[in-house]
Amino acid sequence: MSDPGGQARPDPRAGHRLALHTAAKRLRAEFQGVFGEQTIERFLYGAYGDIAVRGAPPDDLPRLTERYARRRLHALARVEGVSGDGRPVVLFLCVHNAGRSLMAMGLMARLAGNRAVAWSAGSAPGASANAAAVAVMGERGIDISGEFPTAWTDEVVRAADVIVTMGCGDACPVFPGKRYVDWPLADPRGWAAAEEVRPLRDEIEQRVRKLLADLGIPPRD
């Protein structure tokens, strides 16, 4: 994906301008001394354009935009060596970032706690999270209902220590020196019943537990 700096700045709808202005102030304070105002606004408004064009719920757009921009800025800071807390970053990649990778990210976050960072993305992001995946994750007490599918970007992939691919094939980015793990999992796109998705969730959980063990991180139960 290209850096948002090369894109025309989108014109946010009137109801979002104040929220984006406030988000920019928070990001400037958070990344003070790391990135300047121009870089932060490029990433923020680039995130807004990426998400808005794919039909994110209007009421959720400012929140999703700020979170997506923050993730990209943290990734860029790691890549440039100006930030990093030593925790391993695991990036889960699938096609739509609507089911498999979102469940894996949620399970990693729950089982690892603050000892690892979990991100997810897709090669062709969908329009919303899979409702059945949201339901079966809720059975585990993990809420992914507020997630919105996002596309992978160069800095996010480059910042990851482990990249777990799930069926994105040749569309998955390949960077030399990265640790790649492929999980051959069924694509739940179009699955509407929790009964269909539940075994997939359980398989992902077992794989996440094994990955954490490989990273030397005992999973929380």
CSV table of C-alpha atoms in Angstrom, one decimal:
chain,number,residue,atom,x,y,z
A,1,MET,CA,0.0,0.0,0.0
A,2,SER,CA,1.3,3.5,-0.7
A,3,ASP,CA,2.0,6.1,1.9
A,4,PRO,CA,-1.0,8.4,2.4
A,5,GLY,CA,1.3,11.3,1.7
A,6,GLY,CA,0.9,10.7,-2.0
A,7,GLN,CA,-2.9,10.9,-1.8
A,8,ALA,CA,-5.2,13.9,-2.0
A,9,ARG,CA,-6.4,14.8,1.4
A,10,PRO,CA,-10.1,13.7,1.7
A,11,ASP,CA,-12.7,16.2,2.7
A,12,PRO,CA,-14.4,14.8,5.8
A,13,ARG,CA,-18.1,15.3,6.3
A,14,ALA,CA,-19.0,18.2,8.5
A,15,GLY,CA,-19.9,16.1,11.5
A,16,HIS,CA,-16.5,14.5,11.5
A,17,ARG,CA,-14.2,17.6,11.2
A,18,LEU,CA,-14.2,18.4,14.9
A,19,ALA,CA,-13.6,14.8,15.9
A,20,LEU,CA,-10.7,14.5,13.5
A,21,HIS,CA,-9.2,17.8,14.7
A,22,THR,CA,-9.4,16.4,18.3
A,23,ALA,CA,-7.9,13.1,17.2
A,24,ALA,CA,-5.0,14.9,15.5
A,25,LYS,CA,-4.3,16.8,18.8
A,26,ARG,CA,-4.2,13.5,20.7
A,27,LEU,CA,-1.9,11.9,18.2
A,28,ARG,CA,0.4,15.0,18.2
A,29,ALA,CA,0.7,14.8,22.0
A,30,GLU,CA,1.2,11.0,21.9
A,31,PHE,CA,3.9,11.2,19.2
A,32,GLN,CA,5.5,14.4,20.3
A,33,GLY,CA,9.2,14.3,19.4
A,34,VAL,CA,8.7,11.3,17.1
A,35,PHE,CA,6.6,12.7,14.2
A,36,GLY,CA,5.7,16.2,13.1
A,37,GLU,CA,2.2,17.6,12.6
A,38,GLN,CA,2.3,17.1,8.8
A,39,THR,CA,3.1,13.4,9.1
A,40,ILE,CA,0.5,12.8,11.7
A,41,GLU,CA,-2.2,14.6,9.7
A,42,ARG,CA,-1.2,12.7,6.5
A,43,PHE,CA,-1.7,9.4,8.3
A,44,LEU,CA,-4.9,10.5,10.0
A,45,TYR,CA,-6.6,11.8,6.9
A,46,GLY,CA,-5.2,8.9,4.8
A,47,ALA,CA,-6.8,6.5,7.3
A,48,TYR,CA,-10.1,8.4,7.1
A,49,GLY,CA,-10.2,8.1,3.3
A,50,ASP,CA,-9.3,4.4,3.4
A,51,ILE,CA,-12.0,3.5,5.8
A,52,ALA,CA,-14.7,5.9,4.6
A,53,VAL,CA,-14.6,4.7,1.0
A,54,ARG,CA,-15.3,1.1,2.2
A,55,GLY,CA,-18.5,2.0,4.0
A,56,ALA,CA,-17.6,2.1,7.7
A,57,PRO,CA,-20.5,3.0,9.9
A,58,PRO,CA,-20.6,6.9,9.9
A,59,ASP,CA,-20.9,7.1,13.7
A,60,ASP,CA,-17.8,5.0,14.1
A,61,LEU,CA,-15.6,6.6,11.5
A,62,PRO,CA,-13.7,9.0,13.8
A,63,ARG,CA,-12.9,6.3,16.3
A,64,LEU,CA,-11.8,3.8,13.6
A,65,THR,CA,-9.8,6.4,11.8
A,66,GLU,CA,-7.9,7.4,14.9
A,67,ARG,CA,-7.2,3.8,15.9
A,68,TYR,CA,-6.0,2.9,12.4
A,69,ALA,CA,-3.8,5.9,12.1
A,70,ARG,CA,-2.3,5.3,15.6
A,71,ARG,CA,-1.4,1.7,14.6
A,72,ARG,CA,0.3,2.9,11.4
A,73,LEU,CA,2.2,5.5,13.3
A,74,HIS,CA,3.4,3.1,16.0
A,75,ALA,CA,4.5,0.7,13.2
A,76,LEU,CA,6.4,3.4,11.4
A,77,ALA,CA,8.1,4.4,14.6
A,78,ARG,CA,9.2,0.8,15.1
A,79,VAL,CA,10.5,0.6,11.5
A,80,GLU,CA,12.5,3.8,11.9
A,81,GLY,CA,13.9,2.7,15.2
A,82,VAL,CA,12.6,5.7,17.1
A,83,SER,CA,10.1,3.7,19.3
A,84,GLY,CA,9.6,0.2,20.6
A,85,ASP,CA,9.1,-1.5,23.9
A,86,GLY,CA,10.7,-4.9,23.1
A,87,ARG,CA,7.4,-6.7,22.9
A,88,PRO,CA,7.0,-9.0,19.9
A,89,VAL,CA,4.5,-7.9,17.3
A,90,VAL,CA,2.4,-10.5,15.6
A,91,LEU,CA,0.5,-9.6,12.4
A,92,PHE,CA,-2.3,-11.8,11.3
A,93,LEU,CA,-3.0,-11.6,7.6
A,94,CYS,CA,-5.9,-13.0,5.6
A,95,VAL,CA,-8.0,-11.9,2.6
A,96,HIS,CA,-10.9,-10.0,4.0
A,97,ASN,CA,-9.7,-9.3,7.6
A,98,ALA,CA,-13.3,-10.1,8.7
A,99,GLY,CA,-13.1,-13.5,10.3
A,100,ARG,CA,-9.9,-15.5,10.7
A,101,SER,CA,-7.4,-12.8,11.3
A,102,LEU,CA,-9.8,-10.8,13.6
A,103,MET,CA,-10.4,-13.9,15.7
A,104,ALA,CA,-6.7,-14.6,15.9
A,105,MET,CA,-5.9,-11.0,16.9
A,106,GLY,CA,-8.5,-11.1,19.6
A,107,LEU,CA,-7.3,-14.4,21.0
A,108,MET,CA,-3.7,-13.3,20.9
A,109,ALA,CA,-4.6,-10.1,22.8
A,110,ARG,CA,-6.5,-12.0,25.4
A,111,LEU,CA,-4.0,-14.9,25.9
A,112,ALA,CA,-0.8,-12.8,25.7
A,113,GLY,CA,-2.1,-9.7,27.7
A,114,ASN,CA,0.4,-6.9,27.5
A,115,ARG,CA,3.4,-9.2,26.8
A,116,ALA,CA,2.9,-9.1,23.0
A,117,VAL,CA,1.2,-6.9,20.4
A,118,ALA,CA,-1.4,-8.3,18.0
A,119,TRP,CA,-2.4,-6.7,14.7
A,120,SER,CA,-4.5,-7.9,11.8
A,121,ALA,CA,-5.1,-6.9,8.2
A,122,GLY,CA,-6.3,-8.1,4.9
A,123,SER,CA,-5.3,-8.2,1.2
A,124,ALA,CA,-8.8,-7.3,0.1
A,125,PRO,CA,-10.6,-6.0,3.3
A,126,GLY,CA,-14.3,-6.7,3.6
A,127,ALA,CA,-17.0,-4.2,4.5
A,128,SER,CA,-17.6,-5.5,8.1
A,129,ALA,CA,-16.6,-8.2,10.6
A,130,ASN,CA,-18.2,-11.6,10.1
A,131,ALA,CA,-21.2,-11.6,12.5
A,132,ALA,CA,-20.9,-15.3,13.4
A,133,ALA,CA,-17.2,-14.7,14.2
A,134,VAL,CA,-18.2,-11.8,16.5
A,135,ALA,CA,-20.7,-14.1,18.2
A,136,VAL,CA,-18.4,-17.0,18.9
A,137,MET,CA,-15.7,-14.7,20.1
A,138,GLY,CA,-18.2,-13.2,22.5
A,139,GLU,CA,-18.7,-16.7,23.9
A,140,ARG,CA,-15.1,-16.5,25.0
A,141,GLY,CA,-15.6,-13.1,26.5
A,142,ILE,CA,-13.7,-11.4,23.7
A,143,ASP,CA,-15.4,-8.5,22.0
A,144,ILE,CA,-14.4,-7.9,18.4
A,145,SER,CA,-17.6,-6.2,17.5
A,146,GLY,CA,-15.9,-2.8,17.3
A,147,GLU,CA,-13.3,-4.0,14.8
A,148,PHE,CA,-13.4,-2.9,11.1
A,149,PRO,CA,-11.4,-4.7,8.3
A,150,THR,CA,-8.3,-2.8,7.3
A,151,ALA,CA,-5.7,-3.3,4.5
A,152,TRP,CA,-2.1,-4.2,5.2
A,153,THR,CA,0.4,-1.4,4.7
A,154,ASP,CA,4.2,-1.6,4.2
A,155,GLU,CA,5.1,-0.1,7.6
A,156,VAL,CA,2.8,-2.4,9.5
A,157,VAL,CA,4.2,-5.5,7.8
A,158,ARG,CA,7.8,-4.3,8.2
A,159,ALA,CA,7.2,-3.6,11.9
A,160,ALA,CA,6.0,-7.1,12.7
A,161,ASP,CA,8.2,-9.8,14.2
A,162,VAL,CA,6.0,-12.7,13.2
A,163,ILE,CA,3.6,-12.6,10.2
A,164,VAL,CA,0.9,-15.3,10.2
A,165,THR,CA,-0.8,-15.8,6.8
A,166,MET,CA,-4.2,-17.4,6.4
A,167,GLY,CA,-5.1,-18.0,2.8
A,168,CYS,CA,-4.0,-14.8,1.2
A,169,GLY,CA,-1.6,-16.6,-1.1
A,170,ASP,CA,0.4,-14.5,-3.5
A,171,ALA,CA,-1.4,-11.4,-2.3
A,172,CYS,CA,0.4,-11.6,1.1
A,173,PRO,CA,3.4,-9.3,1.3
A,174,VAL,CA,6.8,-10.9,1.5
A,175,PHE,CA,9.7,-9.0,3.2
A,176,PRO,CA,13.1,-10.6,3.5
A,177,GLY,CA,14.2,-11.4,7.0
A,178,LYS,CA,10.7,-11.7,8.5
A,179,ARG,CA,9.4,-14.8,10.2
A,180,TYR,CA,6.4,-16.1,8.3
A,181,VAL,CA,4.0,-18.8,9.6
A,182,ASP,CA,1.2,-20.1,7.4
A,183,TRP,CA,-2.0,-21.4,8.9
A,184,PRO,CA,-4.1,-23.3,6.3
A,185,LEU,CA,-7.5,-22.4,7.6
A,186,ALA,CA,-11.0,-22.4,6.0
A,187,ASP,CA,-12.3,-19.0,4.9
A,188,PRO,CA,-15.5,-18.3,6.9
A,189,ARG,CA,-16.8,-15.8,4.4
A,190,GLY,CA,-20.5,-16.3,3.9
A,191,TRP,CA,-20.8,-18.5,7.1
A,192,ALA,CA,-23.7,-17.2,9.0
A,193,ALA,CA,-24.1,-19.8,11.8
A,194,ALA,CA,-22.1,-19.9,15.0
A,195,GLU,CA,-22.1,-23.7,14.7
A,196,GLU,CA,-20.0,-23.4,11.5
A,197,VAL,CA,-17.5,-20.8,12.9
A,198,ARG,CA,-17.0,-22.3,16.4
A,199,PRO,CA,-14.7,-25.1,15.4
A,200,LEU,CA,-12.6,-22.6,13.4
A,201,ARG,CA,-12.3,-20.4,16.4
A,202,ASP,CA,-11.2,-23.3,18.5
A,203,GLU,CA,-8.6,-24.3,16.0
A,204,ILE,CA,-7.3,-20.7,15.8
A,205,GLU,CA,-7.1,-20.7,19.6
A,206,GLN,CA,-4.9,-23.8,19.7
A,207,ARG,CA,-2.6,-22.3,17.0
A,208,VAL,CA,-2.3,-19.0,18.9
A,209,ARG,CA,-1.4,-20.9,22.1
A,210,LYS,CA,1.3,-22.8,20.2
A,211,LEU,CA,2.6,-19.6,18.7
A,212,LEU,CA,2.8,-18.0,22.2
A,213,ALA,CA,4.7,-21.0,23.5
A,214,ASP,CA,7.1,-20.7,20.6
A,215,LEU,CA,7.6,-17.0,21.6
A,216,GLY,CA,8.2,-18.0,25.2
A,217,ILE,CA,5.0,-16.4,26.4
A,218,PRO,CA,2.9,-18.5,28.7
A,219,PRO,CA,-0.8,-17.9,27.7
A,220,ARG,CA,-3.2,-16.5,30.3
A,221,ASP,CA,-6.2,-18.6,31.0
